[in-house]
Amino acid sequence: MIAGLAAAQRLLTWSDRVSRTAARKTFTDLTAHLYFSRNDSLALVSAHQALPLLDELDPAEDRLHFDRQSRVYHYGALAWLRRQQPDSADAWVKAGLALATRGRERDDQNQDGLLYTISQLHIRQSESDTLRFSIDPNPRWNDSAIA
């Protein structure tokens, strides 16, 4: 998959529409694949590459525009959670929710997909809160208090 990232990066050296489309789709797909392969750092690299490319698209021409962007943020949040970084995960959740909310306000966007993604982002938000406020499973007891 590292080769896929490198290939997509090379596509960005050309400015034609076909190369940028191939790079955008590759980075977007690799974000999820790398997350599921447990390669969180590369999933985040891929997400960072995908998001500006997705911003170039006109939402009026793509019914999945906001959902696709929100899903990239969802996988980014998952990667941050697995890395035990709840603050970073929260930032990605909030960005994903903001995009999904914008999509919900438009009639030209797939509302079912957006609702599903919103529900997934809320789950990530609760996981982030749980991670942030979890009780230490291995507390360090004050040995002097026992003596």
Short mmCIF file of N, CA, C and O in Angstrom, two decimals, residues 18-144:
data_model
loop_
_atom_site.label_atom_id
_atom_site.label_comp_id
_atom_site.label_asym_id
_atom_site.label_seq_id
_atom_site.Cartn_x
_atom_site.Cartn_y
_atom_site.Cartn_z
N VAL A 18 -7.56 13.86 -15.44
CA VAL A 18 -7.53 12.40 -15.24
C VAL A 18 -6.53 12.04 -14.13
O VAL A 18 -6.85 11.23 -13.25
N SER A 19 -5.36 12.65 -14.14
CA SER A 19 -4.35 12.35 -13.11
C SER A 19 -4.84 12.77 -11.73
O SER A 19 -4.68 12.04 -10.75
N ARG A 20 -5.45 13.95 -11.64
CA ARG A 20 -5.94 14.43 -10.35
C ARG A 20 -7.10 13.57 -9.85
O ARG A 20 -7.21 13.29 -8.66
N THR A 21 -7.96 13.12 -10.76
CA THR A 21 -9.07 12.25 -10.38
C THR A 21 -8.54 10.91 -9.87
O THR A 21 -9.00 10.41 -8.84
N ALA A 22 -7.58 10.35 -10.58
CA ALA A 22 -6.99 9.07 -10.15
C ALA A 22 -6.32 9.22 -8.79
O ALA A 22 -6.45 8.36 -7.91
N ALA A 23 -5.58 10.31 -8.59
CA ALA A 23 -4.92 10.55 -7.29
C ALA A 23 -5.95 10.71 -6.19
O ALA A 23 -5.81 10.14 -5.10
N ARG A 24 -6.99 11.49 -6.44
CA ARG A 24 -8.04 11.72 -5.44
C ARG A 24 -8.70 10.41 -5.03
O ARG A 24 -8.85 10.12 -3.84
N LYS A 25 -9.07 9.61 -6.01
CA LYS A 25 -9.73 8.34 -5.70
C LYS A 25 -8.78 7.39 -4.98
O LYS A 25 -9.18 6.67 -4.05
N THR A 26 -7.52 7.38 -5.39
CA THR A 26 -6.55 6.49 -4.74
C THR A 26 -6.35 6.88 -3.28
O THR A 26 -6.40 6.03 -2.39
N PHE A 27 -6.10 8.17 -3.03
CA PHE A 27 -5.88 8.61 -1.65
C PHE A 27 -7.13 8.36 -0.80
O PHE A 27 -7.03 7.93 0.35
N THR A 28 -8.30 8.62 -1.36
CA THR A 28 -9.55 8.43 -0.60
C THR A 28 -9.73 6.96 -0.23
O THR A 28 -10.01 6.63 0.92
N ASP A 29 -9.54 6.07 -1.21
CA ASP A 29 -9.69 4.63 -0.95
C ASP A 29 -8.61 4.11 -0.02
O ASP A 29 -8.87 3.30 0.87
N LEU A 30 -7.38 4.56 -0.22
CA LEU A 30 -6.28 4.08 0.62
C LEU A 30 -6.45 4.49 2.08
O LEU A 30 -5.99 3.77 2.97
N THR A 31 -7.09 5.61 2.34
CA THR A 31 -7.30 6.03 3.72
C THR A 31 -8.01 4.94 4.51
O THR A 31 -7.56 4.54 5.58
N ALA A 32 -9.10 4.43 3.97
CA ALA A 32 -9.84 3.35 4.65
C ALA A 32 -9.04 2.05 4.65
O ALA A 32 -8.95 1.38 5.68
N HIS A 33 -8.45 1.70 3.52
CA HIS A 33 -7.69 0.44 3.44
C HIS A 33 -6.51 0.42 4.41
O HIS A 33 -6.25 -0.59 5.07
N LEU A 34 -5.82 1.53 4.50
CA LEU A 34 -4.69 1.60 5.42
C LEU A 34 -5.15 1.54 6.87
O LEU A 34 -4.50 0.91 7.71
N TYR A 35 -6.28 2.18 7.17
CA TYR A 35 -6.81 2.08 8.54
C TYR A 35 -7.12 0.61 8.86
O TYR A 35 -6.72 0.10 9.91
N PHE A 36 -7.83 -0.07 7.98
CA PHE A 36 -8.20 -1.46 8.24
C PHE A 36 -6.98 -2.40 8.24
O PHE A 36 -7.03 -3.48 8.83
N SER A 37 -5.90 -1.97 7.63
CA SER A 37 -4.65 -2.73 7.67
C SER A 37 -3.83 -2.40 8.92
O SER A 37 -2.71 -2.86 9.05
N ARG A 38 -4.41 -1.57 9.77
CA ARG A 38 -3.79 -1.17 11.03
C ARG A 38 -2.53 -0.32 10.83
O ARG A 38 -1.64 -0.29 11.66
N ASN A 39 -2.49 0.40 9.72
CA ASN A 39 -1.38 1.30 9.46
C ASN A 39 -1.90 2.73 9.61
O ASN A 39 -2.14 3.43 8.62
N ASP A 40 -2.07 3.12 10.86
CA ASP A 40 -2.72 4.40 11.15
C ASP A 40 -1.93 5.60 10.67
O ASP A 40 -2.51 6.58 10.20
N SER A 41 -0.62 5.55 10.79
CA SER A 41 0.16 6.72 10.37
C SER A 41 0.02 6.95 8.86
O SER A 41 -0.15 8.09 8.42
N LEU A 42 0.05 5.89 8.06
CA LEU A 42 -0.13 6.05 6.62
C LEU A 42 -1.58 6.38 6.26
O LEU A 42 -1.82 7.08 5.27
N ALA A 43 -2.52 5.89 7.04
CA ALA A 43 -3.93 6.27 6.80
C ALA A 43 -4.09 7.78 6.96
O ALA A 43 -4.78 8.43 6.18
N LEU A 44 -3.43 8.34 7.96
CA LEU A 44 -3.50 9.78 8.18
C LEU A 44 -2.78 10.55 7.07
O LEU A 44 -3.26 11.60 6.63
N VAL A 45 -1.66 10.03 6.60
CA VAL A 45 -0.97 10.65 5.46
C VAL A 45 -1.88 10.68 4.26
O VAL A 45 -2.03 11.71 3.58
N SER A 46 -2.52 9.55 3.98
CA SER A 46 -3.42 9.44 2.84
C SER A 46 -4.61 10.40 3.00
O SER A 46 -5.02 11.06 2.03
N ALA A 47 -5.16 10.47 4.19
CA ALA A 47 -6.29 11.38 4.43
C ALA A 47 -5.89 12.83 4.19
O ALA A 47 -6.64 13.59 3.57
N HIS A 48 -4.71 13.19 4.67
CA HIS A 48 -4.22 14.56 4.47
C HIS A 48 -4.04 14.88 2.98
O HIS A 48 -4.21 16.02 2.56
N GLN A 49 -3.69 13.88 2.21
CA GLN A 49 -3.56 14.08 0.76
C GLN A 49 -4.93 14.13 0.07
O GLN A 49 -5.12 14.88 -0.88
N ALA A 50 -5.87 13.31 0.55
CA ALA A 50 -7.18 13.22 -0.10
C ALA A 50 -8.03 14.48 0.10
O ALA A 50 -8.70 14.93 -0.83
N LEU A 51 -7.99 15.04 1.29
CA LEU A 51 -8.93 16.13 1.61
C LEU A 51 -8.81 17.35 0.71
O LEU A 51 -9.84 17.84 0.21
N PRO A 52 -7.62 17.88 0.43
CA PRO A 52 -7.58 19.03 -0.48
C PRO A 52 -8.03 18.69 -1.90
O PRO A 52 -8.62 19.52 -2.59
N LEU A 53 -7.77 17.45 -2.31
CA LEU A 53 -8.22 17.03 -3.63
C LEU A 53 -9.74 16.94 -3.69
O LEU A 53 -10.36 17.28 -4.70
N LEU A 54 -10.34 16.46 -2.61
CA LEU A 54 -11.80 16.40 -2.55
C LEU A 54 -12.43 17.79 -2.54
O LEU A 54 -13.52 18.00 -3.08
N ASP A 55 -11.73 18.74 -1.95
CA ASP A 55 -12.23 20.12 -1.92
C ASP A 55 -12.33 20.73 -3.31
O ASP A 55 -13.08 21.68 -3.52
N GLU A 56 -11.57 20.22 -4.26
CA GLU A 56 -11.58 20.76 -5.61
C GLU A 56 -12.87 20.46 -6.36
O GLU A 56 -13.16 21.12 -7.35
N LEU A 57 -13.62 19.49 -5.91
CA LEU A 57 -14.81 19.06 -6.63
C LEU A 57 -16.00 19.98 -6.36
O LEU A 57 -16.13 20.55 -5.28
N ASP A 58 -16.89 20.03 -7.32
CA ASP A 58 -18.13 20.78 -7.18
C ASP A 58 -19.20 19.86 -6.60
O ASP A 58 -19.56 18.86 -7.23
N PRO A 59 -19.72 20.18 -5.41
CA PRO A 59 -20.74 19.30 -4.80
C PRO A 59 -21.98 19.12 -5.66
O PRO A 59 -22.64 18.09 -5.58
N ALA A 60 -22.29 20.09 -6.50
CA ALA A 60 -23.47 19.97 -7.36
C ALA A 60 -23.30 18.88 -8.40
O ALA A 60 -24.29 18.38 -8.95
N GLU A 61 -22.07 18.47 -8.67
CA GLU A 61 -21.81 17.43 -9.66
C GLU A 61 -21.54 16.06 -9.04
O GLU A 61 -21.26 15.11 -9.74
N ASP A 62 -21.60 15.98 -7.72
CA ASP A 62 -21.26 14.72 -7.03
C ASP A 62 -22.17 14.55 -5.82
O ASP A 62 -22.03 15.23 -4.82
N ARG A 63 -23.14 13.63 -5.93
CA ARG A 63 -24.12 13.42 -4.85
C ARG A 63 -23.47 12.90 -3.56
O ARG A 63 -24.07 12.95 -2.50
N LEU A 64 -22.26 12.39 -3.64
CA LEU A 64 -21.57 11.85 -2.46
C LEU A 64 -20.47 12.78 -1.96
O LEU A 64 -19.67 12.38 -1.10
N HIS A 65 -20.41 13.98 -2.47
CA HIS A 65 -19.30 14.89 -2.16
C HIS A 65 -19.08 15.05 -0.66
O HIS A 65 -17.98 14.79 -0.16
N PHE A 66 -20.08 15.48 0.06
CA PHE A 66 -19.91 15.74 1.50
C PHE A 66 -19.76 14.44 2.29
O PHE A 66 -19.03 14.40 3.27
N ASP A 67 -20.45 13.40 1.87
CA ASP A 67 -20.32 12.12 2.56
C ASP A 67 -18.91 11.56 2.38
O ASP A 67 -18.30 11.08 3.34
N ARG A 68 -18.38 11.65 1.18
CA ARG A 68 -17.03 11.13 0.91
C ARG A 68 -16.00 11.86 1.77
O ARG A 68 -15.12 11.24 2.38
N GLN A 69 -16.10 13.19 1.84
CA GLN A 69 -15.18 13.95 2.67
C GLN A 69 -15.34 13.59 4.14
O GLN A 69 -14.36 13.42 4.86
N SER A 70 -16.57 13.49 4.59
CA SER A 70 -16.84 13.16 5.99
C SER A 70 -16.31 11.79 6.35
O SER A 70 -15.83 11.57 7.47
N ARG A 71 -16.38 10.84 5.40
CA ARG A 71 -15.86 9.49 5.66
C ARG A 71 -14.34 9.52 5.82
O ARG A 71 -13.79 8.78 6.64
N VAL A 72 -13.66 10.35 5.06
CA VAL A 72 -12.21 10.47 5.22
C VAL A 72 -11.90 10.97 6.64
O VAL A 72 -11.02 10.45 7.31
N TYR A 73 -12.66 11.96 7.10
CA TYR A 73 -12.47 12.44 8.47
C TYR A 73 -12.79 11.35 9.49
O TYR A 73 -12.15 11.24 10.52
N HIS A 74 -13.78 10.53 9.18
CA HIS A 74 -14.15 9.42 10.07
C HIS A 74 -12.98 8.45 10.23
O HIS A 74 -12.61 8.07 11.35
N TYR A 75 -12.36 8.06 9.11
CA TYR A 75 -11.23 7.14 9.20
C TYR A 75 -10.03 7.80 9.86
O TYR A 75 -9.26 7.14 10.57
N GLY A 76 -9.86 9.09 9.64
CA GLY A 76 -8.80 9.80 10.35
C GLY A 76 -9.02 9.79 11.85
O GLY A 76 -8.09 9.56 12.63
N ALA A 77 -10.26 10.01 12.26
CA ALA A 77 -10.58 9.97 13.69
C ALA A 77 -10.32 8.58 14.26
O ALA A 77 -9.77 8.45 15.36
N LEU A 78 -10.71 7.55 13.53
CA LEU A 78 -10.44 6.19 13.98
C LEU A 78 -8.94 5.95 14.17
O LEU A 78 -8.52 5.34 15.15
N ALA A 79 -8.16 6.42 13.23
CA ALA A 79 -6.71 6.25 13.33
C ALA A 79 -6.16 6.97 14.55
O ALA A 79 -5.33 6.43 15.29
N TRP A 80 -6.64 8.18 14.80
CA TRP A 80 -6.18 8.92 15.99
C TRP A 80 -6.61 8.22 17.27
O TRP A 80 -5.85 8.18 18.24
N LEU A 81 -7.80 7.64 17.27
CA LEU A 81 -8.26 6.93 18.47
C LEU A 81 -7.38 5.72 18.74
O LEU A 81 -7.01 5.46 19.89
N ARG A 82 -7.05 4.97 17.70
CA ARG A 82 -6.22 3.80 17.91
C ARG A 82 -4.82 4.20 18.38
O ARG A 82 -4.14 3.44 19.05
N ARG A 83 -4.41 5.41 18.04
CA ARG A 83 -3.12 5.92 18.51
C ARG A 83 -3.23 6.58 19.89
O ARG A 83 -2.28 7.19 20.35
N GLN A 84 -4.41 6.45 20.51
CA GLN A 84 -4.64 6.98 21.86
C GLN A 84 -4.52 8.51 21.90
O GLN A 84 -3.97 9.07 22.85
N GLN A 85 -5.03 9.18 20.88
CA GLN A 85 -4.96 10.64 20.75
C GLN A 85 -6.37 11.22 20.67
O GLN A 85 -6.83 11.61 19.58
N PRO A 86 -7.10 11.29 21.78
CA PRO A 86 -8.49 11.73 21.72
C PRO A 86 -8.67 13.18 21.26
O PRO A 86 -9.67 13.49 20.60
N ASP A 87 -7.75 14.07 21.56
CA ASP A 87 -7.91 15.46 21.12
C ASP A 87 -7.81 15.57 19.60
O ASP A 87 -8.61 16.29 18.98
N SER A 88 -6.87 14.88 19.02
CA SER A 88 -6.76 14.87 17.56
C SER A 88 -7.98 14.20 16.93
O SER A 88 -8.50 14.68 15.92
N ALA A 89 -8.44 13.11 17.54
CA ALA A 89 -9.64 12.44 17.03
C ALA A 89 -10.83 13.38 17.07
O ALA A 89 -11.61 13.45 16.11
N ASP A 90 -10.97 14.12 18.16
CA ASP A 90 -12.08 15.09 18.27
C ASP A 90 -12.05 16.12 17.16
O ASP A 90 -13.09 16.49 16.61
N ALA A 91 -10.86 16.62 16.84
CA ALA A 91 -10.75 17.62 15.78
C ALA A 91 -11.23 17.05 14.44
O ALA A 91 -11.94 17.72 13.69
N TRP A 92 -10.88 15.80 14.18
CA TRP A 92 -11.31 15.16 12.94
C TRP A 92 -12.81 14.88 12.96
O TRP A 92 -13.48 15.03 11.94
N VAL A 93 -13.33 14.48 14.11
CA VAL A 93 -14.78 14.25 14.22
C VAL A 93 -15.53 15.56 13.96
O VAL A 93 -16.51 15.59 13.20
N LYS A 94 -15.10 16.63 14.58
CA LYS A 94 -15.79 17.92 14.42
C LYS A 94 -15.76 18.39 12.97
O LYS A 94 -16.75 18.88 12.44
N ALA A 95 -14.62 18.23 12.32
CA ALA A 95 -14.53 18.62 10.92
C ALA A 95 -15.45 17.77 10.04
O ALA A 95 -16.13 18.28 9.15
N GLY A 96 -15.49 16.46 10.33
CA GLY A 96 -16.37 15.57 9.57
C GLY A 96 -17.83 15.90 9.79
O GLY A 96 -18.64 15.91 8.85
N LEU A 97 -18.20 16.19 11.04
CA LEU A 97 -19.59 16.55 11.33
C LEU A 97 -19.98 17.86 10.67
O LEU A 97 -21.10 18.01 10.18
N ALA A 98 -19.05 18.82 10.63
CA ALA A 98 -19.35 20.10 9.98
C ALA A 98 -19.62 19.90 8.49
O ALA A 98 -20.58 20.47 7.94
N LEU A 99 -18.81 19.08 7.84
CA LEU A 99 -19.04 18.80 6.43
C LEU A 99 -20.34 18.04 6.20
O LEU A 99 -21.10 18.36 5.28
N ALA A 100 -20.58 17.03 7.03
CA ALA A 100 -21.82 16.26 6.88
C ALA A 100 -23.04 17.14 7.10
O ALA A 100 -24.06 17.00 6.39
N THR A 101 -22.97 18.06 8.02
CA THR A 101 -24.08 18.99 8.28
C THR A 101 -24.31 19.88 7.06
O THR A 101 -25.46 20.13 6.68
N ARG A 102 -23.23 20.35 6.46
CA ARG A 102 -23.38 21.14 5.23
C ARG A 102 -24.06 20.32 4.14
O ARG A 102 -24.91 20.82 3.40
N GLY A 103 -23.68 19.05 4.04
CA GLY A 103 -24.30 18.18 3.05
C GLY A 103 -25.77 17.95 3.33
O GLY A 103 -26.58 17.85 2.40
N ARG A 104 -26.13 17.84 4.60
CA ARG A 104 -27.54 17.61 4.97
C ARG A 104 -28.42 18.80 4.56
O ARG A 104 -29.62 18.65 4.37
N GLU A 105 -27.82 19.96 4.41
CA GLU A 105 -28.58 21.16 4.04
C GLU A 105 -28.82 21.26 2.54
O GLU A 105 -29.49 22.18 2.09
N ARG A 106 -28.30 20.33 1.79
CA ARG A 106 -28.40 20.38 0.34
C ARG A 106 -29.27 19.24 -0.19
O ARG A 106 -29.12 18.10 0.22
N ASP A 107 -30.13 19.57 -1.13
CA ASP A 107 -31.00 18.56 -1.75
C ASP A 107 -30.25 17.68 -2.75
O ASP A 107 -30.72 16.59 -3.09
N ASP A 108 -29.09 18.14 -3.22
CA ASP A 108 -28.37 17.39 -4.24
C ASP A 108 -27.38 16.38 -3.65
O ASP A 108 -26.57 15.81 -4.37
N GLN A 109 -27.44 16.15 -2.34
CA GLN A 109 -26.53 15.21 -1.69
C GLN A 109 -27.29 13.98 -1.19
O GLN A 109 -28.46 14.07 -0.82
N ASN A 110 -26.62 12.84 -1.18
CA ASN A 110 -27.21 11.59 -0.72
C ASN A 110 -27.41 11.66 0.80
O ASN A 110 -26.46 11.53 1.56
N GLN A 111 -28.66 11.83 1.20
CA GLN A 111 -28.97 12.03 2.62
C GLN A 111 -28.80 10.76 3.45
O GLN A 111 -28.39 10.83 4.61
N ASP A 112 -29.10 9.61 2.89
CA ASP A 112 -28.95 8.36 3.64
C ASP A 112 -27.49 8.12 4.03
O ASP A 112 -27.18 7.76 5.16
N GLY A 113 -26.60 8.31 3.08
CA GLY A 113 -25.18 8.14 3.36
C GLY A 113 -24.70 9.13 4.41
O GLY A 113 -23.93 8.78 5.31
N LEU A 114 -25.16 10.36 4.31
CA LEU A 114 -24.76 11.37 5.29
C LEU A 114 -25.26 11.03 6.69
O LEU A 114 -24.53 11.20 7.66
N LEU A 115 -26.49 10.55 6.79
CA LEU A 115 -27.01 10.17 8.11
C LEU A 115 -26.19 9.04 8.72
O LEU A 115 -25.90 9.04 9.92
N TYR A 116 -25.82 8.07 7.90
CA TYR A 116 -25.00 6.96 8.39
C TYR A 116 -23.64 7.48 8.87
O TYR A 116 -23.18 7.13 9.95
N THR A 117 -23.01 8.32 8.06
CA THR A 117 -21.70 8.85 8.43
C THR A 117 -21.79 9.70 9.70
O THR A 117 -20.93 9.61 10.57
N ILE A 118 -22.84 10.48 9.81
CA ILE A 118 -23.04 11.29 11.04
C ILE A 118 -23.14 10.38 12.25
O ILE A 118 -22.52 10.64 13.29
N SER A 119 -23.88 9.29 12.11
CA SER A 119 -24.00 8.36 13.25
C SER A 119 -22.65 7.76 13.61
O SER A 119 -22.32 7.61 14.78
N GLN A 120 -21.86 7.43 12.60
CA GLN A 120 -20.52 6.87 12.84
C GLN A 120 -19.61 7.90 13.52
O GLN A 120 -18.85 7.56 14.42
N LEU A 121 -19.70 9.15 13.10
CA LEU A 121 -18.89 10.19 13.71
C LEU A 121 -19.29 10.43 15.17
O LEU A 121 -18.43 10.68 16.01
N HIS A 122 -20.58 10.31 15.47
CA HIS A 122 -20.99 10.45 16.87
C HIS A 122 -20.46 9.30 17.73
O HIS A 122 -20.10 9.50 18.90
N ILE A 123 -20.40 8.12 17.16
CA ILE A 123 -19.80 6.99 17.88
C ILE A 123 -18.32 7.28 18.15
O ILE A 123 -17.82 7.05 19.25
N ARG A 124 -17.61 7.80 17.14
CA ARG A 124 -16.20 8.14 17.35
C ARG A 124 -16.05 9.21 18.43
O ARG A 124 -15.12 9.16 19.23
N GLN A 125 -17.00 10.14 18.49
CA GLN A 125 -16.96 11.18 19.52
C GLN A 125 -17.11 10.57 20.91
O GLN A 125 -16.38 10.92 21.84
N SER A 126 -18.01 9.61 21.04
CA SER A 126 -18.18 8.96 22.34
C SER A 126 -16.96 8.12 22.70
O SER A 126 -16.55 8.07 23.86
N GLU A 127 -16.35 7.48 21.71
CA GLU A 127 -15.13 6.71 21.97
C GLU A 127 -13.99 7.63 22.41
O GLU A 127 -13.20 7.27 23.28
N SER A 128 -13.93 8.79 21.81
CA SER A 128 -12.90 9.76 22.19
C SER A 128 -13.11 10.23 23.63
O SER A 128 -12.16 10.32 24.41
N ASP A 129 -14.36 10.51 23.99
CA ASP A 129 -14.66 10.90 25.37
C ASP A 129 -14.31 9.79 26.34
O ASP A 129 -13.76 10.02 27.41
N THR A 130 -14.64 8.56 25.97
CA THR A 130 -14.32 7.42 26.82
C THR A 130 -12.82 7.28 27.00
O THR A 130 -12.34 7.07 28.12
N LEU A 131 -12.08 7.42 25.92
CA LEU A 131 -10.62 7.32 25.99
C LEU A 131 -10.05 8.43 26.88
O LEU A 131 -9.18 8.19 27.70
N ARG A 132 -10.58 9.61 26.73
CA ARG A 132 -10.07 10.75 27.48
C ARG A 132 -10.36 10.63 28.97
O ARG A 132 -9.54 11.01 29.81
N PHE A 133 -11.50 10.08 29.31
CA PHE A 133 -11.92 10.06 30.71
C PHE A 133 -11.94 8.66 31.31
O PHE A 133 -12.55 8.43 32.34
N SER A 134 -11.26 7.73 30.68
CA SER A 134 -11.26 6.36 31.20
C SER A 134 -10.48 6.29 32.50
O SER A 134 -9.55 7.05 32.75
N ILE A 135 -10.87 5.34 33.30
CA ILE A 135 -10.20 5.11 34.57
C ILE A 135 -8.96 4.29 34.31
O ILE A 135 -8.97 3.33 33.55
N ASP A 136 -7.88 4.66 34.94
CA ASP A 136 -6.62 3.94 34.79
C ASP A 136 -6.80 2.51 35.29
O ASP A 136 -7.10 2.29 36.47
N PRO A 137 -6.63 1.51 34.42
CA PRO A 137 -6.82 0.12 34.85
C PRO A 137 -5.70 -0.37 35.76
O PRO A 137 -5.85 -1.39 36.41
N ASN A 138 -4.59 0.33 35.83
CA ASN A 138 -3.45 -0.06 36.66
C ASN A 138 -3.04 1.10 37.56
O ASN A 138 -1.98 1.70 37.37
N PRO A 139 -3.87 1.42 38.54
CA PRO A 139 -3.52 2.57 39.39
C PRO A 139 -2.26 2.29 40.20
O PRO A 139 -1.97 1.16 40.57
N ARG A 140 -1.52 3.33 40.44
CA ARG A 140 -0.32 3.20 41.27
C ARG A 140 -0.72 3.53 42.70
O ARG A 140 -1.08 4.65 43.01
N TRP A 141 -0.72 2.50 43.53
CA TRP A 141 -1.11 2.68 44.91
C TRP A 141 -0.01 3.35 45.69
O TRP A 141 1.16 3.12 45.46
N ASN A 142 -0.40 4.15 46.63
CA ASN A 142 0.55 4.80 47.49
C ASN A 142 1.03 3.79 48.52
O ASN A 142 0.32 3.47 49.48
N ASP A 143 2.25 3.26 48.31
CA ASP A 143 2.78 2.22 49.18
C ASP A 143 2.93 2.68 50.64
O ASP A 143 2.77 1.89 51.55
N SER A 144 3.19 3.95 50.83
CA SER A 144 3.37 4.43 52.21
C SER A 144 2.05 4.43 52.97
O SER A 144 2.04 4.30 54.18
#
